[in-house]
């Protein structure tokens, strides 16, 4: 048992019977600690905001970004010259007097949300766990780790794969050669944040499947039956996320989503096996009723 799981077990033992107002008070302190952690990370980010913007946020806007360099190497090996990105045809500017300061605050808050996500989620999970049944707590053991791992993996995928592909396409797309691309900093930030955070949430597919399977909405049989439909939907999503007509970019985005769907099928099957096991144990003990299904 990990230290986090041990702490959760201690929370369950200490919770006991609580009144409604005591539950509200408990929730309030969990929320205070979660929001406080976000504020701490946001403050740290604001102190180092120039370095963060130059080395992380603005990096996908430059041709020397890691993803673009890897694509150029892939272009050399495959012979597809279009894969190599040597120029991003746009400049960024701020059209409002407080634009750069507002951008710094917004950026700090977003970094605070991402940086504090593991702890903030753990605080909320600590409030939820005592209300679960023992079998549900066993099934959800390690939930904080998996939610955090999938979220951060999605963030990295969005930052290093999806965002550069989208930025490259939008920056180099031309309606007419006479039009100059001068993007507002808020527009660039919005695009980068939407794609990156969107991938972080999309990678929660196995967790969402776990919850829906637990309440009986999803089954592995249903997901296998509609696998082909899901793959078509994934290709459509990949085409939307990567507006570039390059088929290789779409495949690059589709593969992780397809793997997540397969993992979700396994998760749904795991939940079903646990439910059947619990029902069998309850039947053997004589405590099983229809209400438990």
Rosetta silent file (secondary structure, phi, psi, omega in degrees, C-alpha in Angstrom):
SEQUENCE: XXXXXXXXXXXXXXXXXXXXXXXXXXXXXXXXXXXXXXXXXXXXXXXXXXXXXXXXXXXXXXXXXXXXXXXXXXXXXXXXXXXXXXXXXXXXXXXXXXXXXXXXXXXXXXXXXXXXXXXXXXXXXXXXXXXXXXXXXXXXXXXXXXXXXXXXXXXXXXXXXXXXXXXXXXXXXXXXXXXXXXXXXXXXXXXXXXXXXXXXXXXXXXXXXXXXXXXXXXXXXXXXXXXXXXXXXXXXXXXXXXXXXXXXXXXXXXXXXXXXXXXXXXXXXXXXXXXXXXXXXXXXXXXXXXXXX
SCORE:     score description
SCORE:     0.000 S_00000001
   1 L     0.000  130.582 -179.470    0.000    0.000    0.000 S_00000001
   2 L   -73.938  161.232  176.817    1.370    3.378   -1.001 S_00000001
   3 H   -56.764  -35.742  178.788    1.630    6.269    1.512 S_00000001
   4 H   -65.128  -44.956  178.595   -1.260    7.995   -0.261 S_00000001
   5 H   -63.774  -36.682  178.686   -3.474    4.920    0.064 S_00000001
   6 H   -64.602  -41.021  178.067   -2.476    4.597    3.735 S_00000001
   7 H   -63.253  -39.226  178.403   -3.480    8.222    4.335 S_00000001
   8 H   -64.843  -39.628  177.325   -6.837    7.574    2.661 S_00000001
   9 H   -63.214  -39.134  177.752   -7.419    4.534    4.882 S_00000001
  10 H   -64.690  -37.861  177.680   -6.677    6.681    7.915 S_00000001
  11 H   -62.917  -39.164  179.487   -9.185    9.273    6.691 S_00000001
  12 H   -64.539  -43.158 -178.889  -11.840    6.568    6.403 S_00000001
  13 H   -67.725  -34.362 -177.463  -11.167    5.328    9.933 S_00000001
  14 H   -81.668  -17.055 -174.001  -11.192    8.855   11.364 S_00000001
  15 H   -68.429  -47.782  179.343  -14.347    9.947    9.559 S_00000001
  16 L    56.953 -153.004  176.401  -16.835    7.867   11.549 S_00000001
  17 L   -89.804  122.368 -178.116  -20.388    9.167   11.656 S_00000001
  18 L  -123.737  146.272  175.721  -20.544   12.863   10.772 S_00000001
  19 L   -75.520  170.198 -179.920  -23.462   15.261   10.605 S_00000001
  20 H   -61.428  -42.834 -179.935  -24.337   17.161    7.444 S_00000001
  21 H   -66.439  -35.528  177.320  -22.767   20.362    8.769 S_00000001
  22 H   -66.496  -36.332  175.826  -19.622   18.482    9.756 S_00000001
  23 H   -63.845  -41.852  178.157  -19.407   17.123    6.209 S_00000001
  24 H   -63.145  -40.749  178.409  -19.709   20.649    4.841 S_00000001
  25 H   -64.405  -40.708  177.696  -16.988   21.854    7.180 S_00000001
  26 H   -63.105  -43.758  178.756  -14.757   18.972    6.105 S_00000001
  27 H   -62.840  -40.452 -179.171  -15.388   19.762    2.440 S_00000001
  28 H   -58.653  -44.053 -178.638  -14.629   23.429    3.040 S_00000001
  29 H   -70.692  -34.199  175.056  -11.168   22.679    4.440 S_00000001
  30 H   -63.879  -42.615  179.008  -10.366   20.278    1.602 S_00000001
  31 H   -66.332  -38.546  178.777  -11.337   22.994   -0.902 S_00000001
  32 H   -61.605  -44.952  179.989   -9.322   25.605    0.992 S_00000001
  33 H   -67.318  -37.818  179.254   -6.203   23.434    0.862 S_00000001
  34 H   -64.863  -48.626  179.536   -6.769   22.606   -2.831 S_00000001
  35 H   -65.175  -36.986  177.891   -7.245   26.260   -3.813 S_00000001
  36 H   -62.083  -39.290  178.363   -4.321   27.247   -1.612 S_00000001
  37 H   -65.302  -37.946  177.408   -2.019   24.837   -3.450 S_00000001
  38 H   -64.011  -41.423  179.742   -3.104   26.353   -6.776 S_00000001
  39 H   -63.552  -39.169 -179.975   -2.392   29.840   -5.428 S_00000001
  40 H   -63.904  -47.529  179.938    1.090   28.785   -4.261 S_00000001
  41 H   -65.305  -38.303  179.125    2.017   27.330   -7.662 S_00000001
  42 H   -64.669  -39.072  178.649    0.534   30.348   -9.439 S_00000001
  43 H   -65.025  -43.548  178.109    2.595   32.711   -7.264 S_00000001
  44 H   -62.199  -41.800  179.299    5.786   30.774   -7.969 S_00000001
  45 H   -63.337  -38.877 -178.717    4.975   30.822  -11.690 S_00000001
  46 H   -65.787  -34.645  178.822    4.392   34.586  -11.622 S_00000001
  47 H   -63.849  -37.797 -177.684    7.829   35.151  -10.055 S_00000001
  48 L  -108.059   29.806 -171.116    9.486   33.238  -12.916 S_00000001
  49 H   -63.802  -35.594 -178.582    6.944   34.210  -15.589 S_00000001
  50 H   -65.886  -44.395  179.298    9.479   35.625  -18.087 S_00000001
  51 H   -66.126  -39.959 -179.587   11.598   32.473  -18.073 S_00000001
  52 H   -64.874  -43.459 -179.138    8.504   30.268  -18.279 S_00000001
  53 H   -65.185  -45.931 -175.675    7.064   32.210  -21.189 S_00000001
  54 H   -67.266  -42.757 -172.348   10.313   32.320  -23.158 S_00000001
  55 H   -91.952  -19.906 -175.782   11.381   28.700  -22.604 S_00000001
  56 H  -120.589  -59.492 -173.053    8.010   26.896  -22.446 S_00000001
  57 H   -67.401  -46.413 -177.684    4.998   28.876  -23.649 S_00000001
  58 L   -83.394   -8.101 -176.133    6.585   30.597  -26.652 S_00000001
  59 H   -57.922  -43.585  179.565    8.746   27.611  -27.588 S_00000001
  60 H   -66.040   -8.278  179.184    6.189   26.037  -30.013 S_00000001
  61 H   -90.586    0.575 -178.839    6.153   29.340  -31.931 S_00000001
  62 L  -115.925  143.423 -177.677    9.815   28.943  -32.944 S_00000001
  63 L   -63.900  -17.874 -179.056   11.205   26.588  -35.630 S_00000001
  64 L   -87.902   10.830  177.429   13.870   25.287  -33.207 S_00000001
  65 L   -62.631  148.162 -174.749   11.223   23.679  -30.970 S_00000001
  66 H   -53.433  -44.594 -177.434   11.943   20.020  -30.146 S_00000001
  67 H   -62.734  -42.934 -179.396    8.953   18.684  -32.080 S_00000001
  68 H   -66.241  -36.936  178.122    9.871   20.579  -35.246 S_00000001
  69 H   -65.794  -39.592  178.070   13.473   19.356  -35.047 S_00000001
  70 H   -66.430  -36.917  178.664   12.281   15.755  -34.703 S_00000001
  71 H   -67.075  -34.109  176.208    9.965   16.213  -37.688 S_00000001
  72 H   -67.158  -39.620  176.369   12.880   17.470  -39.764 S_00000001
  73 H   -64.255  -39.939  177.216   14.896   14.398  -38.819 S_00000001
  74 H   -65.184  -36.016  178.026   11.931   12.214  -39.771 S_00000001
  75 H   -63.076  -39.687  179.618   11.706   14.101  -43.058 S_00000001
  76 H   -64.987  -36.153 -177.092   15.340   13.284  -43.839 S_00000001
  77 H   -79.697  -33.454 -176.459   14.788    9.574  -43.189 S_00000001
  78 H   -94.989  -20.410 -178.330   11.481    9.235  -45.037 S_00000001
  79 L    86.495    2.777  177.863   12.090   11.672  -47.873 S_00000001
  80 L   -89.170   99.448 -174.669    8.892   13.647  -47.190 S_00000001
  81 H   -65.920  -26.685 -177.406   10.150   17.216  -47.342 S_00000001
  82 H   -67.424  -17.748 -179.543    6.804   18.675  -46.208 S_00000001
  83 H   -71.371  -26.240 -176.237    7.316   17.197  -42.733 S_00000001
  84 L   -81.792  123.950 -179.215   10.221   19.543  -41.996 S_00000001
  85 L  -104.675  112.708 -177.296    9.097   22.872  -40.558 S_00000001
  86 L  -109.593  -12.006 -178.485   11.691   25.578  -41.080 S_00000001
  87 L  -151.642  138.401  173.705    9.553   28.701  -40.730 S_00000001
  88 L  -114.906  111.713 -168.064    6.459   29.791  -38.823 S_00000001
  89 L   -83.791   69.229  174.801    4.912   32.665  -40.709 S_00000001
  90 L  -164.462  159.465  172.079    3.584   34.893  -37.917 S_00000001
  91 E  -125.838  158.312  179.763    4.518   37.411  -35.258 S_00000001
  92 E  -112.689  145.182  178.428    2.885   38.024  -31.884 S_00000001
  93 E  -149.252  163.810  177.355    1.827   41.334  -30.435 S_00000001
  94 L  -115.226  122.795 -175.189   -0.244   42.807  -27.632 S_00000001
  95 L   -99.976    3.082  179.585   -2.939   45.280  -28.674 S_00000001
  96 L  -119.622  148.690 -177.451   -4.084   46.302  -25.191 S_00000001
  97 L   -60.120  -41.349 -179.701   -2.254   48.482  -22.672 S_00000001
  98 L   -97.367   15.557 -174.324   -2.591   45.893  -19.903 S_00000001
  99 H   -58.944  -47.394 -176.638   -2.339   42.984  -22.328 S_00000001
 100 H   -69.978  -37.583  177.898    1.058   41.664  -21.260 S_00000001
 101 H   -66.887  -43.598  177.943    0.309   42.017  -17.548 S_00000001
 102 H   -62.207  -39.468  177.677   -3.059   40.288  -17.956 S_00000001
 103 H   -62.275  -39.547  178.379   -1.368   37.544  -19.955 S_00000001
 104 H   -62.415  -42.645  179.251    1.146   37.057  -17.130 S_00000001
 105 H   -65.968  -44.954 -179.982   -1.648   36.639  -14.588 S_00000001
 106 H   -62.822  -44.065  179.703   -3.612   34.240  -16.804 S_00000001
 107 H   -63.319  -41.427  179.103   -0.516   32.204  -17.586 S_00000001
 108 H   -62.278  -40.721  179.460    0.418   31.988  -13.896 S_00000001
 109 H   -64.996  -42.623  179.878   -3.057   30.741  -13.022 S_00000001
 110 H   -63.829  -42.137  177.694   -2.976   28.052  -15.716 S_00000001
 111 H   -65.606  -37.081  175.879    0.440   26.854  -14.560 S_00000001
 112 H   -61.448  -40.601  178.798   -0.870   26.862  -10.999 S_00000001
 113 H   -64.147  -44.372 -179.076   -3.773   24.636  -12.031 S_00000001
 114 H   -69.477  -45.251 -177.567   -1.504   22.173  -13.823 S_00000001
 115 H   -66.453  -37.693 -177.195    1.206   22.163  -11.159 S_00000001
 116 H   -90.493   -1.804 -175.535   -1.166   21.790   -8.220 S_00000001
 117 H   -53.368  -48.445 -178.919   -3.472   19.295   -9.959 S_00000001
 118 H   -57.546  -47.359 -178.336   -2.085   16.150   -8.233 S_00000001
 119 H   -70.098  -42.178 -178.975   -2.378   17.610   -4.731 S_00000001
 120 H   -61.905  -42.733  178.509   -5.693   19.384   -5.383 S_00000001
 121 H   -65.940  -38.466  178.559   -7.250   16.214   -6.751 S_00000001
 122 H   -61.769  -39.524  178.222   -5.894   14.217   -3.802 S_00000001
 123 H   -62.284  -44.722  178.478   -7.550   16.633   -1.381 S_00000001
 124 H   -67.373  -36.307  179.462  -10.922   16.223   -3.083 S_00000001
 125 H   -66.582  -34.455  177.476  -10.431   12.452   -3.281 S_00000001
 126 H   -62.289  -31.485  178.182   -9.801   12.344    0.455 S_00000001
 127 H   -75.610  -33.870 -176.129  -13.266   13.826    0.980 S_00000001
 128 H   -78.258  -40.630 -171.602  -14.945   11.351   -1.391 S_00000001
 129 H   -55.027  -44.038 -179.000  -13.284    8.095   -0.280 S_00000001
 130 L   -58.782  -20.524  179.716  -14.869    7.809    3.200 S_00000001
 131 L   -87.315   -2.978 -179.970  -18.303    7.689    1.531 S_00000001
 132 L   -88.751  154.611  175.143  -17.415    4.667   -0.609 S_00000001
 133 L   -75.047  159.579 -178.666  -18.096    1.060    0.285 S_00000001
 134 H   -54.263  -42.000 -179.949  -15.079   -1.169    1.094 S_00000001
 135 H   -65.438  -36.446  178.675  -15.295   -2.934   -2.289 S_00000001
 136 H   -69.719  -36.585  177.704  -15.427    0.429   -4.079 S_00000001
 137 H   -66.640  -37.929  178.205  -12.417    1.681   -2.131 S_00000001
 138 H   -65.839  -41.572 -179.008  -10.463   -1.420   -3.085 S_00000001
 139 H   -66.976  -32.585 -176.609  -11.386   -0.998   -6.761 S_00000001
 140 L   -92.698    6.070 -179.419  -10.430    2.688   -6.726 S_00000001
 141 L   -60.852  133.742 -176.756   -7.117    2.166   -4.941 S_00000001
 142 L    84.182    7.801 -177.156   -4.372    4.062   -6.740 S_00000001
 143 H   -60.840  -39.044 -179.598   -6.943    6.349   -8.368 S_00000001
 144 H   -62.321  -41.865 -179.805   -5.008    9.519   -7.523 S_00000001
 145 H   -63.639  -47.826 -176.110   -1.881    8.144   -9.175 S_00000001
 146 H   -68.616  -39.751  177.607   -3.635    7.053  -12.372 S_00000001
 147 H   -62.025  -45.091 -179.833   -5.658   10.265  -12.722 S_00000001
 148 H   -65.356  -44.467 -178.930   -2.505   12.347  -12.254 S_00000001
 149 H   -61.376  -46.218 -179.161   -0.419   10.161  -14.583 S_00000001
 150 H   -66.831  -39.009 -179.797   -3.013   10.288  -17.363 S_00000001
 151 H   -64.348  -48.812 -178.921   -3.540   14.037  -16.950 S_00000001
 152 H   -67.250  -35.831  175.901    0.175   14.871  -17.102 S_00000001
 153 H   -63.486  -42.182  177.178    0.698   12.456  -20.012 S_00000001
 154 H   -63.787  -39.185  177.478   -2.124   14.175  -21.878 S_00000001
 155 H   -60.699  -46.633  179.791   -0.607   17.588  -21.119 S_00000001
 156 H   -64.429  -40.148  178.796    2.752   16.486  -22.545 S_00000001
 157 H   -64.304  -42.608  178.867    1.081   14.952  -25.601 S_00000001
 158 H   -65.747  -37.471 -176.655   -0.892   18.132  -26.218 S_00000001
 159 H   -75.258  -42.495 -174.010    2.169   20.336  -25.752 S_00000001
 160 H   -92.950  -17.094 -176.051    4.675   18.340  -27.800 S_00000001
 161 H  -118.840  -62.103 -172.001    2.415   16.850  -30.495 S_00000001
 162 H   -68.942  -49.810 -176.416   -1.000   18.432  -30.955 S_00000001
 163 H   -61.206  -47.846  179.334   -0.183   22.099  -30.289 S_00000001
 164 H   -60.287  -38.836  179.593    2.886   22.334  -32.583 S_00000001
 165 H   -64.718  -43.299 -179.698    0.993   20.683  -35.447 S_00000001
 166 H   -68.664  -42.878  179.684   -1.963   23.032  -35.050 S_00000001
 167 H   -63.326  -41.254  178.757    0.210   26.138  -34.625 S_00000001
 168 H   -61.545  -45.135 -178.654    2.244   25.248  -37.699 S_00000001
 169 H   -65.246  -48.419 -176.742   -0.856   24.800  -39.843 S_00000001
 170 H   -66.601  -33.601 -178.430   -2.616   27.948  -38.641 S_00000001
 171 H   -73.641  -33.765 -175.446    0.542   30.054  -38.906 S_00000001
 172 H   -98.709   -3.221  177.155    1.389   28.949  -42.448 S_00000001
 173 L   -75.976  133.049 -178.279   -2.150   28.861  -43.848 S_00000001
 174 L  -128.541  124.691  171.983   -2.728   31.766  -46.230 S_00000001
 175 L   -77.284  -36.959  177.944   -5.998   32.995  -47.675 S_00000001
 176 L  -155.394  139.139 -178.584   -4.060   35.533  -49.729 S_00000001
 177 L   -58.553  -19.974 -178.248   -0.318   36.409  -49.826 S_00000001
 178 L   -78.790  -12.561 -178.413   -1.128   40.021  -49.062 S_00000001
 179 L   -88.616  126.341 -179.427   -2.467   39.126  -45.597 S_00000001
 180 L  -100.041  131.676  178.767    0.147   39.246  -42.826 S_00000001
 181 L   -83.310  109.059  174.954   -0.285   37.038  -39.767 S_00000001
 182 E  -127.642   90.710 -173.660    0.080   39.170  -36.646 S_00000001
 183 E   -82.057  141.198  173.581   -1.538   37.193  -33.847 S_00000001
 184 E   -73.274  144.461 -177.075   -2.535   38.725  -30.549 S_00000001
 185 H   -58.684  -34.380  179.847   -0.783   37.121  -27.595 S_00000001
 186 H   -67.419  -33.907  177.824   -4.139   36.239  -26.036 S_00000001
 187 H   -67.251  -43.442  177.720   -5.147   34.334  -29.186 S_00000001
 188 H   -62.513  -45.825 -179.778   -1.916   32.323  -29.143 S_00000001
 189 H   -62.336  -41.421 -179.529   -2.281   31.587  -25.431 S_00000001
 190 H   -63.143  -42.677  178.998   -5.900   30.536  -25.859 S_00000001
 191 H   -63.727  -47.670 -178.907   -5.017   28.116  -28.669 S_00000001
 192 H   -63.273  -44.299 -178.471   -2.107   26.591  -26.770 S_00000001
 193 H   -67.257  -42.059 -179.118   -4.081   26.259  -23.515 S_00000001
 194 H   -62.179  -46.152 -178.145   -7.168   24.801  -25.199 S_00000001
 195 H   -69.246  -42.293 -177.002   -5.231   22.119  -27.068 S_00000001
 196 H   -70.006  -51.690  179.432   -2.924   21.233  -24.166 S_00000001
 197 H   -67.547  -32.785  177.342   -5.524   21.141  -21.406 S_00000001
 198 H   -61.671  -40.246  177.268   -8.007   19.504  -23.786 S_00000001
 199 H   -67.509  -37.868  177.916   -5.587   16.609  -24.300 S_00000001
 200 H   -59.970  -39.810  178.503   -5.061   16.366  -20.538 S_00000001
 201 H   -75.539  -37.075  179.387   -8.803   15.917  -20.062 S_00000001
 202 H   -61.861  -35.000 -179.233   -9.166   13.605  -23.080 S_00000001
 203 L   -71.678   -2.088  174.720   -6.574   11.262  -21.589 S_00000001
 204 L   -84.042    9.339 -178.312   -8.962   10.723  -18.644 S_00000001
 205 H   -51.782  -46.250  178.376  -10.956    8.361  -20.881 S_00000001
 206 H   -62.848  -34.189  179.635  -10.043    5.223  -18.860 S_00000001
 207 H   -69.412  -42.691  177.199  -11.050    6.962  -15.598 S_00000001
 208 H   -62.753  -40.148  177.004  -14.384    8.066  -17.056 S_00000001
 209 H   -61.861  -40.751  178.591  -14.887    4.512  -18.317 S_00000001
 210 H   -58.585  -47.184 -178.474  -14.168    3.185  -14.834 S_00000001
 211 H   -65.278  -47.078 -178.364  -16.840    5.425  -13.292 S_00000001
 212 H   -66.338  -34.600  177.064  -19.450    4.710  -15.979 S_00000001
 213 H   -70.522  -34.106 -179.962  -18.761    0.975  -15.783 S_00000001
 214 H   -64.722  -36.502  179.804  -19.048    1.091  -12.008 S_00000001
 215 L   -90.274    2.357  174.102  -22.578    2.539  -12.220 S_00000001
 216 L    87.675    9.102 -179.553  -23.509    0.083  -14.970 S_00000001
 217 L   -77.572  -38.605 -179.848  -23.714    2.529  -17.891 S_00000001
 218 L  -113.446  148.010  173.797  -20.831    0.960  -19.851 S_00000001
 219 L  -134.012  155.249  178.501  -19.863   -2.672  -20.356 S_00000001
 220 H   -63.409  -32.329  178.431  -16.862   -4.185  -22.172 S_00000001
 221 H   -63.163  -42.868  179.348  -19.258   -5.972  -24.542 S_00000001
 222 H   -63.305  -43.171 -178.024  -20.819   -2.650  -25.548 S_00000001
 223 H   -68.690  -36.002  177.378  -17.424   -1.026  -26.106 S_00000001
 224 H   -68.847  -38.435 -178.899  -16.171   -3.950  -28.194 S_00000001
 225 H   -63.366  -35.827 -177.557  -19.355   -3.929  -30.276 S_00000001
 226 L  -105.216   26.244  179.430  -18.941   -0.255  -31.091 S_00000001
 227 H   -61.795  -44.319 -178.507  -15.144   -0.324  -31.480 S_00000001
 228 H   -63.533  -39.960  177.835  -15.325    0.467  -35.208 S_00000001
 229 H   -63.601  -38.840  179.779  -17.635    3.401  -34.561 S_00000001
 230 H   -65.538  -39.299 -179.977  -15.244    4.644  -31.885 S_00000001
 231 H   -65.246  -38.170  176.093  -12.267    4.417  -34.257 S_00000001
 232 H   -63.450  -42.825  178.734  -14.134    6.493  -36.847 S_00000001
 233 H   -63.017  -38.197  179.105  -14.933    9.058  -34.151 S_00000001
 234 H   -64.349  -41.384  178.122  -11.263    9.101  -33.105 S_00000001
 235 H   -64.262  -37.558  177.599  -10.181    9.789  -36.693 S_00000001
 236 H   -65.462  -44.405  178.843  -12.683   12.635  -36.898 S_00000001
 237 H   -61.300  -42.210  179.111  -11.426   14.064  -33.596 S_00000001
 238 H   -62.995  -37.542  179.051   -7.828   13.768  -34.827 S_00000001
 239 H   -67.879  -32.976  178.473   -8.755   15.607  -38.025 S_00000001
 240 H   -74.140  -43.575 -178.506  -10.336   18.404  -35.982 S_00000001
 241 H   -65.130  -40.026  179.586   -7.447   18.645  -33.520 S_00000001
 242 L  -110.145   90.410 -177.975   -4.860   18.688  -36.309 S_00000001
 243 L   -64.609   -8.215  177.752   -6.283   20.939  -39.031 S_00000001
 244 L   -65.550  137.265  177.794   -3.271   20.129  -41.167 S_00000001
 245 L   -72.575   -2.150  179.888   -4.208   17.985  -44.219 S_00000001
 246 L   -66.434  117.696 -176.774   -1.086   15.914  -43.558 S_00000001
 247 H   -65.979  -29.462 -179.045   -2.281   12.321  -42.999 S_00000001
 248 H   -66.700  -37.308  178.208    0.807   11.509  -40.920 S_00000001
 249 H   -65.058  -41.004  179.962   -0.104   14.148  -38.347 S_00000001
 250 H   -66.181  -39.891  177.537   -3.621   12.755  -38.040 S_00000001
 251 H   -65.510  -39.229 -179.766   -2.326    9.221  -37.580 S_00000001
 252 H   -60.696  -36.118  178.590    0.142   10.452  -34.962 S_00000001
 253 H   -80.047  -34.033 -175.231   -2.744   11.903  -32.945 S_00000001
 254 H   -69.789  -35.854 -174.307   -5.099    8.967  -33.567 S_00000001
 255 H   -59.101  -51.131  178.639   -2.788    6.234  -32.258 S_00000001
 256 H   -61.226  -37.896  179.440   -2.720    7.343  -28.586 S_00000001
 257 H   -65.607  -39.844  177.704   -6.504    7.912  -28.599 S_00000001
 258 H   -65.532  -39.647  177.153   -7.076    4.442  -30.058 S_00000001
 259 H   -64.358  -39.194  177.599   -4.788    2.926  -27.418 S_00000001
 260 H   -62.858  -36.510  178.075   -6.711    4.767  -24.693 S_00000001
 261 H   -65.953  -41.435  178.097   -9.935    3.269  -26.019 S_00000001
 262 H   -64.799  -40.668  176.078   -8.457   -0.229  -25.860 S_00000001
 263 H   -62.591  -37.192  179.898   -7.253    0.426  -22.315 S_00000001
 264 H   -64.764  -36.197  176.212  -10.757    1.654  -21.469 S_00000001
 265 H   -62.514  -43.101  178.155  -12.210   -1.666  -22.678 S_00000001
 266 H   -63.587  -41.042  179.090   -9.851   -3.499  -20.327 S_00000001
 267 H   -61.638  -44.040  179.080  -10.818   -1.146  -17.474 S_00000001
 268 H   -61.926  -40.941  177.161  -14.509   -1.798  -18.094 S_00000001
 269 H   -64.846  -37.477  178.045  -13.855   -5.555  -18.065 S_00000001
 270 H   -63.146  -43.129  178.400  -11.905   -5.212  -14.816 S_00000001
 271 H   -64.126  -40.349  179.297  -14.821   -3.386  -13.178 S_00000001
 272 H   -63.872  -41.858  178.395  -17.246   -6.041  -14.399 S_00000001
 273 H   -63.022  -39.225  177.715  -15.106   -8.839  -12.951 S_00000001
 274 H   -64.409  -40.948  178.995  -14.992   -7.032   -9.603 S_00000001
 275 H   -63.231  -44.298  179.202  -18.767   -6.634   -9.583 S_00000001
 276 H   -65.024  -37.702  178.098  -19.296  -10.311  -10.351 S_00000001
 277 H   -65.103  -43.379  178.838  -16.788  -11.274   -7.667 S_00000001
 278 H   -63.798  -41.168  179.153  -18.516   -9.092   -5.061 S_00000001
 279 H   -64.489  -39.282  179.034  -21.914  -10.515   -5.993 S_00000001
 280 H   -64.483  -42.457  179.085  -20.573  -14.068   -5.704 S_00000001
 281 H   -65.012  -38.179  179.635  -19.093  -13.372   -2.264 S_00000001
 282 H   -70.016  -36.244  176.857  -22.353  -11.800   -1.094 S_00000001
 283 H   -65.918  -40.299  178.921  -24.385  -14.743   -2.393 S_00000001
 284 H   -67.127  -31.007  179.570  -22.116  -17.167   -0.576 S_00000001
 285 H   -86.829   -7.629  177.698  -22.471  -15.156    2.636 S_00000001
 286 L    83.006   11.403 -177.487  -26.258  -14.963    2.233 S_00000001
 287 L  -104.994    8.093 -174.598  -26.308  -11.139    2.122 S_00000001
 288 L   -84.058  135.210  174.412  -27.016  -10.717   -1.590 S_00000001
 289 L  -135.242  168.106  179.281  -30.245   -9.015   -2.711 S_00000001
 290 H   -62.764  -26.260 -178.285  -31.469   -7.610   -6.011 S_00000001
 291 H   -68.189  -18.151 -177.423  -30.757   -4.127   -4.759 S_00000001
 292 H   -82.047  -11.473 -177.377  -27.044   -4.866   -4.790 S_00000001
 293 L   -73.003    0.000    0.000  -26.982   -5.351   -8.580 S_00000001
